[in-house]
XYZ file of C-alpha atoms in Angstrom:
729
model
C -33.699 17.245 54.004
C -30.332 16.971 55.357
C -29.477 14.158 53.520
C -30.017 16.324 50.610
C -28.042 18.677 51.575
C -25.219 16.594 52.807
C -25.501 15.060 49.334
C -25.052 18.406 47.611
C -22.118 19.278 49.772
C -20.307 16.000 48.759
C -21.062 17.106 45.151
C -19.772 20.164 45.228
C -17.052 19.420 46.777
C -16.343 16.631 44.096
C -16.579 18.701 41.428
C -14.590 21.692 42.892
C -11.791 19.285 43.131
C -10.520 20.828 46.114
C -6.797 20.343 47.582
C -4.540 17.525 46.209
C -2.637 17.676 49.235
C -6.056 17.834 51.733
C -7.397 15.209 49.892
C -4.329 12.654 50.540
C -4.124 13.814 54.288
C -7.496 12.561 54.850
C -6.314 9.542 53.456
C -3.308 9.049 55.599
C -4.489 6.994 57.937
C -5.176 4.214 54.791
C -1.837 4.770 53.524
C -0.649 4.368 56.959
C -2.085 0.921 57.159
C -1.169 -0.530 53.926
C 2.496 0.589 54.336
C 2.485 -1.141 57.734
C 1.358 -4.188 56.464
C 4.900 -4.851 54.246
C 6.589 -7.715 56.058
C 9.971 -8.827 54.329
C 9.489 -12.043 56.279
C 6.007 -12.901 55.069
C 5.438 -15.668 52.483
C 5.985 -14.405 48.565
C 2.018 -14.744 47.967
C 1.194 -12.404 50.992
C 3.951 -10.012 49.434
C 2.889 -10.398 45.848
C -1.005 -9.275 47.147
C 0.485 -6.384 49.172
C 2.363 -5.167 46.172
C -0.551 -5.461 44.470
C -3.237 -3.465 46.871
C -0.349 -0.792 46.588
C -0.439 -0.619 43.093
C -4.505 -0.355 43.118
C -4.620 2.357 45.735
C -2.681 4.466 43.056
C -4.044 3.202 40.268
C -7.615 3.443 41.414
C -10.385 5.488 39.561
C -13.836 5.981 40.724
C -16.456 3.982 38.508
C -18.303 7.490 37.869
C -16.566 10.595 37.715
C -16.761 14.117 36.113
C -12.919 14.016 35.522
C -11.563 12.903 32.032
C -8.321 10.620 31.714
C -6.060 12.919 31.495
C -6.841 14.340 34.935
C -7.044 10.953 36.819
C -3.413 10.473 35.148
C -2.415 13.413 37.336
C -4.210 12.340 40.468
C -2.456 9.214 40.284
C 0.877 10.566 39.903
C 0.039 12.908 43.051
C -0.843 9.709 44.865
C 2.621 8.074 44.072
C 4.168 11.374 45.309
C 2.482 11.684 48.522
C 3.023 7.885 48.613
C 7.043 8.488 48.455
C 6.989 11.832 50.566
C 5.029 9.527 53.471
C 7.590 6.883 53.580
C 10.438 9.710 53.451
C 8.541 10.948 56.615
C 8.453 7.645 58.379
C 12.145 6.242 57.949
C 11.251 3.066 60.092
C 8.099 2.053 57.691
C 10.418 3.019 54.595
C 13.241 0.411 55.454
C 10.229 -2.410 56.036
C 8.860 -1.453 52.518
C 12.535 -1.290 50.996
C 13.436 -5.183 52.163
C 10.036 -6.281 51.312
C 10.262 -5.156 47.845
C 14.004 -6.077 47.482
C 13.550 -9.790 48.683
C 10.280 -10.365 46.276
C 12.210 -8.876 42.970
C 15.419 -10.957 44.128
C 13.246 -14.030 44.045
C 11.152 -13.931 40.964
C 14.299 -14.875 38.639
C 13.861 -15.951 35.079
C 13.600 -13.608 32.075
C 9.951 -13.946 31.480
C 8.980 -10.320 32.460
C 10.934 -9.549 29.388
C 10.649 -12.627 26.698
C 7.090 -14.135 27.812
C 5.026 -10.765 28.806
C 2.801 -10.015 26.251
C 4.252 -11.559 23.699
C 2.065 -14.763 21.698
C 3.522 -18.364 23.170
C 2.028 -20.875 21.570
C 3.279 -22.042 17.752
C -0.413 -22.204 16.183
C -3.223 -20.117 15.649
C -6.055 -22.278 17.105
C -3.373 -23.027 20.296
C -3.099 -19.619 21.169
C -7.010 -19.265 20.577
C -7.140 -22.021 23.338
C -5.131 -20.172 25.397
C -6.081 -17.354 25.481
C -10.116 -18.510 26.112
C -8.791 -20.601 28.657
C -7.266 -17.651 30.770
C -10.232 -15.532 30.379
C -12.136 -18.426 32.378
C -9.669 -19.915 34.645
C -7.759 -17.639 37.530
C -3.893 -17.216 36.933
C -1.535 -18.467 40.195
C 0.867 -16.553 41.332
C 4.357 -18.487 41.645
C 7.377 -17.008 43.505
C 9.478 -17.500 40.267
C 6.582 -15.823 37.768
C 7.374 -11.899 37.830
C 5.492 -11.290 34.972
C 2.340 -12.503 36.611
C 2.730 -10.373 39.293
C 3.975 -7.224 36.985
C 0.408 -7.674 34.939
C -1.362 -8.020 38.222
C -0.168 -4.574 39.011
C -1.190 -2.778 36.045
C -4.324 -4.545 34.922
C -5.689 -1.386 32.608
C -4.234 -0.702 29.277
C -4.387 3.274 30.187
C -1.294 2.142 32.751
C 0.909 2.258 29.704
C 0.232 5.945 29.423
C 0.466 6.514 32.869
C 3.445 5.065 32.877
C 4.940 6.987 30.505
C 4.361 10.556 31.733
C 5.724 9.986 35.378
C 8.269 12.535 35.785
C 12.241 11.821 36.607
C 11.755 12.800 40.520
C 9.232 10.180 41.078
C 11.115 7.549 38.829
C 14.171 8.112 41.137
C 11.935 7.874 44.312
C 10.421 4.426 43.306
C 14.342 3.045 41.966
C 15.944 4.088 45.171
C 13.018 2.501 46.974
C 12.952 -0.923 45.249
C 16.387 -1.554 43.877
C 20.005 -1.767 44.648
C 23.288 -2.603 42.426
C 22.545 -6.748 42.687
C 18.973 -6.079 41.887
C 19.932 -3.967 38.464
C 22.778 -6.345 37.652
C 20.201 -8.977 38.065
C 18.318 -7.703 35.757
C 20.513 -6.899 33.310
C 21.623 -10.561 33.081
C 17.682 -11.344 32.621
C 17.866 -9.514 29.714
C 20.830 -10.919 28.111
C 19.148 -14.132 28.885
C 15.798 -12.675 26.948
C 17.445 -11.864 24.194
C 19.243 -15.091 23.438
C 16.042 -16.727 23.970
C 13.785 -14.345 21.893
C 16.597 -14.603 19.024
C 16.409 -18.393 19.417
C 12.910 -18.196 18.948
C 12.934 -16.148 15.838
C 15.833 -18.485 14.207
C 13.388 -20.930 14.238
C 10.721 -19.198 12.703
C 13.031 -17.727 9.934
C 14.972 -20.904 9.156
C 11.472 -22.960 8.925
C 10.472 -24.114 5.143
C 7.078 -22.213 5.467
C 9.512 -19.076 5.713
C 12.652 -19.797 3.415
C 10.009 -20.704 0.198
C 8.586 -17.473 0.555
C 11.497 -14.862 0.618
C 13.589 -13.869 -2.103
C 16.269 -14.084 -3.234
C 16.966 -18.183 -2.479
C 20.406 -18.101 -0.346
C 22.085 -21.143 2.292
C 20.843 -21.391 5.465
C 23.522 -19.955 7.125
C 23.629 -17.142 4.891
C 19.948 -15.932 6.031
C 19.653 -12.794 7.830
C 18.013 -14.890 11.135
C 21.760 -16.830 11.360
C 23.730 -14.059 10.728
C 21.375 -11.971 13.936
C 22.133 -14.927 16.185
C 26.177 -14.325 15.683
C 25.863 -11.034 15.601
C 24.197 -10.674 19.077
C 26.477 -13.367 20.653
C 28.902 -11.060 19.850
C 27.465 -8.225 21.099
C 26.852 -9.784 24.587
C 30.224 -10.335 24.526
C 31.935 -7.968 24.458
C 31.915 -4.284 25.773
C 28.715 -2.423 26.514
C 29.359 0.768 25.188
C 30.531 -1.258 21.741
C 29.108 1.075 19.411
C 29.864 -1.173 16.094
C 28.492 -4.233 17.216
C 25.053 -2.369 18.296
C 24.908 -0.902 15.432
C 24.905 -4.319 13.329
C 22.347 -5.765 15.794
C 20.282 -3.201 15.382
C 20.665 -3.159 11.203
C 20.124 -6.772 11.410
C 16.891 -6.777 13.243
C 15.739 -4.063 11.040
C 16.487 -6.720 7.912
C 14.716 -9.682 9.669
C 11.681 -7.080 10.069
C 11.718 -6.516 6.466
C 11.630 -10.112 5.866
C 8.580 -10.037 7.284
C 7.301 -7.510 5.062
C 8.518 -9.762 2.074
C 6.606 -12.925 3.532
C 3.470 -10.488 3.661
C 3.646 -9.526 0.030
C 3.822 -13.196 -0.832
C 0.911 -14.233 1.091
C -0.921 -10.855 -0.414
C 0.023 -12.039 -3.821
C -0.492 -15.962 -3.388
C -3.206 -16.596 -1.218
C -3.041 -16.081 2.584
C -2.938 -18.734 5.487
C -3.897 -17.640 8.557
C -1.202 -19.758 10.423
C 1.243 -18.485 8.997
C -0.215 -14.713 9.539
C -0.124 -15.668 13.491
C 3.072 -16.671 13.077
C 5.110 -13.377 11.622
C 2.749 -11.366 13.637
C 4.416 -13.581 16.586
C 8.330 -13.076 14.933
C 7.183 -9.419 14.300
C 6.603 -8.922 18.015
C 9.642 -10.681 19.089
C 11.574 -8.464 17.051
C 10.011 -5.470 18.462
C 10.674 -6.342 22.136
C 14.468 -7.563 21.069
C 14.692 -3.883 19.577
C 13.690 -2.315 23.036
C 15.783 -4.353 25.411
C 18.867 -3.457 23.077
C 17.899 0.401 23.901
C 17.536 -0.278 27.584
C 20.753 -2.267 27.801
C 22.580 -0.094 25.833
C 21.747 2.712 28.040
C 23.662 1.076 30.868
C 22.592 3.412 33.500
C 22.140 2.839 37.243
C 18.895 4.381 37.137
C 15.512 4.313 35.529
C 14.846 6.947 32.564
C 12.640 7.083 29.271
C 13.950 3.747 28.222
C 12.740 1.935 30.803
C 9.349 3.586 30.802
C 9.460 2.657 27.082
C 9.716 -1.013 27.879
C 7.430 -1.390 30.769
C 4.776 0.644 29.206
C 5.312 -1.439 25.981
C 5.195 -4.688 28.474
C 1.424 -3.286 29.958
C 0.396 -2.626 26.365
C 1.503 -6.002 24.857
C 0.247 -7.677 27.540
C -3.446 -6.647 26.931
C -3.152 -6.957 23.283
C -2.149 -10.481 24.447
C -5.015 -11.145 26.579
C -7.747 -9.788 24.071
C -9.275 -12.493 22.080
C -10.731 -9.788 19.624
C -7.392 -8.519 18.945
C -5.955 -11.964 17.745
C -8.448 -12.641 15.520
C -8.283 -9.532 13.903
C -4.519 -9.343 13.400
C -4.571 -12.998 12.259
C -7.504 -12.648 9.823
C -7.442 -9.013 8.581
C -5.128 -10.135 5.544
C -7.445 -13.448 4.675
C -10.163 -10.891 4.826
C -9.093 -8.046 2.672
C -8.179 -10.937 0.405
C -10.852 -12.388 0.064
C -12.503 -8.901 -0.269
C -10.018 -8.294 -3.444
C -11.033 -11.378 -4.819
C -14.922 -10.676 -4.909
C -14.732 -7.077 -5.883
C -12.543 -8.609 -9.024
C -15.392 -10.950 -9.873
C -18.150 -8.210 -9.032
C -16.620 -5.866 -11.762
C -18.364 -8.393 -14.324
C -22.018 -7.509 -12.523
C -21.818 -4.217 -12.815
C -23.868 -2.760 -15.740
C -21.986 0.135 -17.347
C -24.393 1.761 -19.872
C -27.748 0.883 -21.630
C -26.133 -2.436 -23.675
C -24.567 -4.065 -20.390
C -28.016 -3.380 -18.846
C -29.861 -5.212 -21.356
C -27.188 -8.167 -21.393
C -27.989 -8.472 -17.496
C -31.509 -8.384 -18.600
C -31.341 -11.198 -20.824
C -28.829 -13.017 -18.439
C -31.395 -13.139 -15.405
C -34.185 -13.561 -17.915
C -32.122 -17.324 -18.558
C -31.639 -17.258 -14.688
C -35.489 -17.173 -13.964
C -36.367 -19.700 -16.512
C -33.956 -21.810 -14.805
C -35.390 -20.979 -11.624
C -38.925 -21.995 -12.797
C -37.961 -25.423 -13.422
C -35.618 -25.701 -9.680
C -39.110 -24.522 -7.749
C -41.230 -27.308 -9.943
C -38.290 -30.063 -8.629
C -38.445 -28.792 -4.932
C -42.074 -29.023 -5.451
C -42.606 -32.668 -6.391
C -39.837 -33.597 -4.210
C -41.391 -32.571 -0.971
C -44.864 -33.973 -2.214
C -43.349 -37.436 -2.042
C -43.407 -36.937 1.846
C -39.812 -38.204 2.619
C -38.242 -37.446 6.099
C -37.448 -33.441 6.872
C -33.536 -34.255 6.478
C -33.505 -35.929 3.134
C -36.460 -33.075 2.187
C -33.356 -30.374 2.784
C -30.514 -32.427 1.349
C -32.521 -33.162 -1.959
C -33.581 -29.611 -1.619
C -29.537 -28.422 -1.254
C -28.869 -30.722 -4.303
C -31.817 -29.037 -6.270
C -30.674 -25.999 -5.547
C -26.903 -26.280 -6.327
C -27.176 -27.672 -9.682
C -29.623 -24.966 -10.843
C -26.980 -22.567 -9.668
C -24.195 -24.491 -11.549
C -26.775 -24.606 -14.780
C -27.409 -20.751 -14.436
C -23.694 -20.354 -14.282
C -22.782 -22.868 -17.255
C -25.244 -21.113 -18.870
C -24.479 -17.241 -18.476
C -27.366 -16.935 -16.589
C -27.738 -14.781 -13.400
C -29.551 -14.969 -10.331
C -30.668 -11.995 -8.289
C -29.054 -11.412 -5.079
C -26.009 -13.081 -5.469
C -24.417 -9.966 -6.682
C -24.485 -7.866 -3.861
C -22.111 -9.680 -2.208
C -19.313 -9.702 -4.980
C -20.284 -6.243 -5.819
C -20.092 -4.430 -2.290
C -16.232 -5.103 -2.160
C -15.687 -3.749 -5.756
C -17.604 -0.179 -4.225
C -15.343 -0.429 -1.283
C -12.558 0.182 -3.716
C -14.152 3.000 -4.879
C -14.457 4.624 -1.583
C -10.969 3.775 -0.742
C -9.974 6.060 -3.751
C -12.221 8.660 -2.488
C -10.084 12.153 -2.031
C -11.867 14.614 -3.842
C -15.080 16.169 -5.005
C -14.840 14.725 -8.710
C -14.135 11.257 -6.713
C -17.284 11.617 -4.944
C -18.775 12.637 -8.585
C -17.201 9.429 -9.770
C -18.283 7.057 -7.081
C -21.825 8.494 -7.386
C -22.238 6.988 -10.241
C -20.166 3.971 -9.649
C -23.078 3.556 -6.993
C -26.086 4.319 -9.380
C -24.406 1.632 -12.101
C -24.070 -0.954 -9.360
C -27.890 -0.758 -7.774
C -28.931 -0.505 -11.526
C -27.236 -3.965 -12.222
C -29.041 -5.317 -8.914
C -32.490 -4.250 -10.292
C -31.823 -5.292 -13.759
C -30.892 -8.764 -12.275
C -34.063 -8.706 -10.085
C -36.308 -7.392 -12.515
C -35.368 -9.800 -15.251
C -35.524 -12.945 -12.635
C -39.239 -12.163 -11.975
C -39.945 -10.987 -15.328
C -38.958 -14.473 -16.714
C -39.483 -16.499 -13.736
C -43.782 -15.712 -13.592
C -44.422 -16.842 -16.943
C -42.188 -20.023 -17.063
C -43.979 -21.623 -13.790
C -47.396 -20.182 -15.063
C -46.123 -22.343 -18.254
C -44.826 -25.492 -16.087
C -47.564 -25.269 -14.172
C -50.637 -25.401 -16.541
C -49.052 -27.977 -18.605
C -48.562 -30.204 -15.255
C -51.842 -29.925 -14.694
C -53.122 -30.420 -18.161
C -50.837 -33.637 -18.653
C -51.620 -35.086 -14.617
C -55.211 -33.942 -14.899
C -54.224 -32.369 -11.309
C -53.145 -29.534 -9.911
C -49.173 -29.039 -9.187
C -49.813 -27.999 -5.615
C -52.908 -29.142 -3.978
C -55.168 -26.672 -2.112
C -53.804 -27.109 1.392
C -50.433 -26.818 -0.432
C -51.059 -23.763 -2.125
C -52.759 -21.916 0.190
C -50.097 -22.543 3.106
C -47.446 -21.376 0.420
C -49.041 -18.066 0.004
C -50.049 -17.353 3.633
C -46.370 -18.186 4.129
C -44.882 -15.368 1.889
C -47.374 -12.713 3.610
C -44.960 -9.610 5.126
C -47.365 -10.082 8.626
C -45.176 -12.693 10.129
C -41.893 -14.251 9.746
C -41.176 -13.117 5.884
C -39.252 -10.572 6.981
C -36.681 -12.223 9.486
C -36.473 -15.333 6.876
C -35.655 -13.065 4.149
C -32.946 -11.089 6.385
C -31.794 -14.895 7.209
C -31.209 -15.122 3.504
C -29.499 -12.500 3.093
C -26.689 -13.273 5.526
C -26.947 -17.076 4.013
C -26.269 -14.907 0.304
C -23.231 -13.199 2.037
C -21.779 -16.236 3.648
C -21.815 -17.996 0.366
C -19.510 -15.279 -1.304
C -17.388 -15.876 1.904
C -16.722 -19.506 1.089
C -16.229 -18.735 -2.187
C -13.332 -15.622 -1.856
C -12.165 -18.205 0.827
C -11.852 -21.393 -1.610
C -10.425 -18.855 -4.165
C -7.343 -18.099 -1.543
C -7.314 -21.766 -0.404
C -6.835 -22.665 -4.292
C -4.179 -20.110 -4.850
C -2.076 -20.643 -1.602
C -2.034 -24.572 -2.137
C -0.618 -23.641 -5.681
C -3.150 -25.991 -6.889
C -3.215 -25.138 -10.558
C 0.676 -26.189 -11.064
C -0.074 -29.100 -9.240
C -3.140 -30.457 -11.042
C -1.208 -29.339 -14.657
C 1.818 -31.616 -14.020
C 0.000 -34.139 -11.851
C 1.345 -37.538 -12.926
C -1.859 -39.566 -13.415
C -3.825 -36.723 -14.740
C -1.332 -36.062 -17.579
C -1.257 -39.970 -18.241
C -5.126 -39.677 -18.667
C -5.825 -36.470 -20.407
C -2.488 -35.281 -21.388
C -0.407 -32.455 -20.977
C -2.056 -29.904 -22.659
C -6.003 -31.038 -21.453
C -4.201 -31.100 -18.004
C -3.195 -27.653 -18.366
C -6.646 -26.329 -19.592
C -8.438 -28.301 -17.190
C -6.167 -26.456 -14.278
C -6.540 -23.356 -15.837
C -10.537 -23.598 -16.080
C -10.816 -24.539 -11.982
C -8.407 -21.102 -11.620
C -10.562 -19.368 -12.991
C -14.102 -21.034 -12.250
C -13.358 -22.587 -8.412
C -14.736 -19.730 -6.617
C -18.020 -19.776 -8.683
C -18.633 -23.610 -8.082
C -17.601 -23.275 -4.529
C -20.273 -20.413 -4.190
C -23.016 -21.879 -5.869
C -22.591 -25.418 -3.808
C -22.472 -23.666 -0.898
C -25.437 -21.509 -1.438
C -27.701 -24.337 -2.616
C -26.396 -26.069 0.931
C -27.379 -22.849 2.941
C -30.468 -22.747 1.674
C -31.509 -26.190 1.612
C -30.251 -27.687 4.934
C -30.503 -24.204 7.064
C -34.523 -24.994 7.902
C -33.289 -28.695 8.533
C -30.628 -27.582 11.542
C -32.889 -24.680 12.708
C -35.926 -27.546 13.143
C -33.434 -29.999 14.944
C -32.352 -27.633 17.151
C -36.384 -26.596 17.873
C -35.753 -22.897 16.072
C -38.709 -22.146 13.689
C -36.557 -20.613 11.068
C -36.529 -21.036 7.140
C -35.361 -18.995 3.689
C -36.853 -16.648 1.797
C -35.040 -15.738 -1.441
C -37.103 -13.684 -4.216
C -37.436 -15.711 -7.189
C -37.904 -18.862 -5.937
C -40.458 -17.240 -3.406
C -41.897 -15.623 -6.827
C -41.930 -18.970 -8.517
C -43.889 -20.733 -5.693
C -46.228 -17.833 -5.103
C -47.003 -18.155 -9.222
C -47.388 -22.200 -8.846
C -49.774 -21.659 -5.976
C -52.039 -19.679 -7.578
C -51.630 -21.687 -10.673
C -52.755 -24.596 -8.875
C -55.747 -22.671 -6.847
C -57.217 -21.097 -10.402
C -56.825 -17.700 -11.646
C -59.508 -16.199 -9.156
C -57.047 -16.969 -6.200
C -55.347 -13.380 -7.841
C -58.304 -11.319 -6.597
C -58.147 -12.551 -3.158
C -56.318 -10.445 -0.468
C -54.083 -13.117 0.674
C -52.576 -13.450 -2.476
C -51.515 -9.701 -2.848
C -50.339 -9.543 1.063
C -47.870 -12.851 -0.429
C -46.907 -10.451 -3.469
C -45.879 -7.608 -0.821
C -44.065 -9.807 1.128
C -41.885 -11.299 -2.457
C -41.017 -7.463 -2.755
C -39.993 -7.194 0.768
C -38.213 -10.200 0.392
C -36.278 -8.841 -2.358
C -35.533 -5.419 -0.811
C -34.308 -7.584 2.446
C -32.094 -9.954 0.242
C -30.118 -7.488 -1.394
C -29.804 -5.109 1.100
C -28.958 -7.300 4.113
C -26.080 -9.645 1.351
C -25.164 -6.083 0.316
C -24.687 -4.452 3.741
C -22.797 -7.318 5.430
C -20.459 -7.402 2.321
C -19.730 -3.557 2.348
C -19.331 -3.457 6.076
C -16.368 -6.496 5.846
C -15.073 -4.610 2.547
C -14.985 -1.033 4.338
C -13.318 -2.670 7.551
C -10.585 -4.349 5.479
C -9.583 -1.850 3.202
C -9.557 0.593 6.650
C -11.790 3.163 5.100
C -12.287 5.924 7.409
C -15.749 6.484 8.909
C -15.892 10.079 7.912
C -15.342 8.732 4.659
C -18.195 6.421 4.729
C -20.506 9.175 6.673
C -19.789 11.546 3.657
C -20.161 8.435 0.974
C -23.921 7.466 2.811
C -25.149 10.871 2.993
C -24.269 11.456 -0.771
C -25.691 8.437 -2.096
C -29.069 8.962 -0.121
C -29.279 12.170 -1.312
C -29.347 11.471 -4.624
C -31.142 8.679 -4.478
C -34.286 11.045 -2.863
C -34.095 13.499 -5.750
C -33.155 10.963 -8.787
C -34.434 7.487 -7.947
C -35.043 6.460 -11.464
C -31.075 6.948 -12.127
C -30.796 3.751 -9.502
C -33.401 1.741 -11.092
C -33.437 1.979 -14.937
C -30.248 2.841 -17.058
C -29.908 6.679 -18.274
C -31.159 7.311 -21.871
C -29.528 8.867 -24.602
C -26.461 11.270 -23.617
C -26.985 10.921 -20.329
C -25.865 7.490 -20.484
C -22.566 8.309 -22.403
C -21.721 11.102 -19.778
C -22.122 8.534 -16.933
C -19.746 6.098 -18.731
C -17.329 8.816 -19.528
C -17.427 9.713 -15.703
C -16.691 6.579 -14.309
C -13.710 6.455 -16.395
C -10.283 7.199 -13.994
C -8.172 9.830 -14.978
C -10.936 11.961 -16.009
C -10.342 15.519 -15.927
C -12.429 18.046 -14.089
C -13.411 20.002 -17.513
C -14.339 17.003 -19.517
C -16.994 15.861 -16.941
C -18.091 19.472 -16.913
C -18.567 19.386 -20.366
C -20.181 16.086 -20.607
C -22.703 16.798 -17.314
C -24.087 19.702 -19.478
C -25.992 17.048 -21.596
C -27.610 15.468 -18.938
C -30.685 15.506 -17.709
C -32.325 18.192 -15.220
C -32.616 15.653 -12.506
C -29.247 13.946 -12.291
C -27.432 17.293 -12.886
C -28.986 18.553 -9.816
C -28.256 15.144 -7.755
C -24.412 15.832 -8.640
C -24.383 19.270 -7.665
C -26.123 18.135 -4.124
C -23.321 15.745 -4.009
C -20.679 18.066 -4.559
C -22.052 20.484 -2.530
C -21.997 17.564 0.386
C -18.592 17.247 0.028
C -16.997 20.674 -0.496
C -19.402 21.428 3.248
C -17.498 18.136 4.820
C -14.215 19.069 3.309
C -14.209 23.461 4.676
C -15.443 21.384 8.603
């Protein structure tokens, strides 16, 4: 009981907060012990570790606390003030601390603190990635000349940057008098000049490289580029007086011009294809130019005291260090433009798969019928190949070739395979969400969502409706010709049991959805790679190709590849994923397989036809049918979700907009599910098509909405009300 009351008392004191002075007075013995450790004659490592311990005492936060971040910053500031006050009252200890700090700062020579802290160091993306991975595993050694390492060890948290910015002038002056003198101030001004020269040299090396100059317009001589002019102006500024406003203005203007050049490179990449390596180099140059701008502002201050500009540089060093040490941040910055470009290209292809009216819906059904018939032949070939009893690797290889050939044939005859569309139609939907601003925009988006899901439903319905009779006919014809069923009884029973939803079928179906999404990424990446390497122009003017085909045919071949290279890559990669994933999983001992709705429907039909139509009356068959339905739902849902999440992140759609759209879609689906599966009849279809037109006025929408059926009208009203509530909030 006594222990419990003591805990309550401690908790109450912590909750009240108490006096800051009293709390620090209680820790005076700890501060005294920490300050007495200062020894200017100690080796470098002991002095560096002492400085890290002092910084740790000032910035320490409890792991479990009721205080917010702002309160902890006030406590850190109070600790620093208390430390400076204690030193002022103990002059002997203060002198020892001052000599220790100043000797440590004098020994740390070189411009690495300003030119290396937080900036990407390696010249290539994967080299930088491997370097960051190494730094996360291996401990970093503090060397006497590495002030950058000591600085980052003293401020290991990103929140330290904000605390640094919030220090008042009195605390800054106290730190300056404690740690610096005129000699140290002059030495660090020289290091700032050296850092500017070093950073300018790195910027020039990248700016005049062929990869950069080929993407800059207008073309100009090498010496006339803004990067070379920046070097000359910087050298003139560093040789002149620190207060030369004209030279300072010229250097700042040229830094801004060089930053504008990086924007032009981004625009070129966005139009002609994205290179991850080049994006990393552009990001590195932008970081170097920003650091140069901060150092020039610091040099131009010319004051013998710490002010806001020094705080800004130190805070930037802390933030940049933590950004550089983050592997996730490196990947995000380097791949964000590539992801957006792949999403945009998939979105352009996805527009062709959206049925916007009844005629387009019927056209989608017809295309799906063709895809279903080809899939029936694919299932037949797969069954016959598996019956040969080849090694498992070759079964997967033959299955991959079979799938890839089938998918390419479906595309060649204008057919559609279900579940391939979600991965390319989701980016098209994300582009609409990025433009959502008004209630009318939300209503238009609802119409887009309905049309998109109707397109998926049409593809699934068409594939299933075609593959069942086609597969049944093939199985009966095979049995009539060979006097034996397409599958033996054991194989057919195994196929039916493997499709049951009670088991691993949901996992396999979800995995297949991920593979469908990955195939769309391969298609987008290949399209970007084709454009980045300018292969259309290269193929159109390739000498041997022109000699064999002629100039006109070579040009048409290059144009055809430019239009269809993503389709070819997507189909081939999907075939390899579906065929080889089970083989690789078996190699690693993982019980994984794939389940695609159209292929599963064909396999179930072939198994039932082989066993005889009496199999339709068994519970196992209907369980397998339920598993096929679940497979289709998971194929479409997982592929669509993965593609939509990537598209929303690439387009930086706000989270609030995502929640608004998802709630509105769910509400409309619950009120009118028919509109998401089948095309509206009569005037309703025309109204939906009109509502989807860009630039449509609210009055026209209202006139068209009067002709809609009651359920669609109610759903639109619910979506509009939901958006109005969100906007008022």
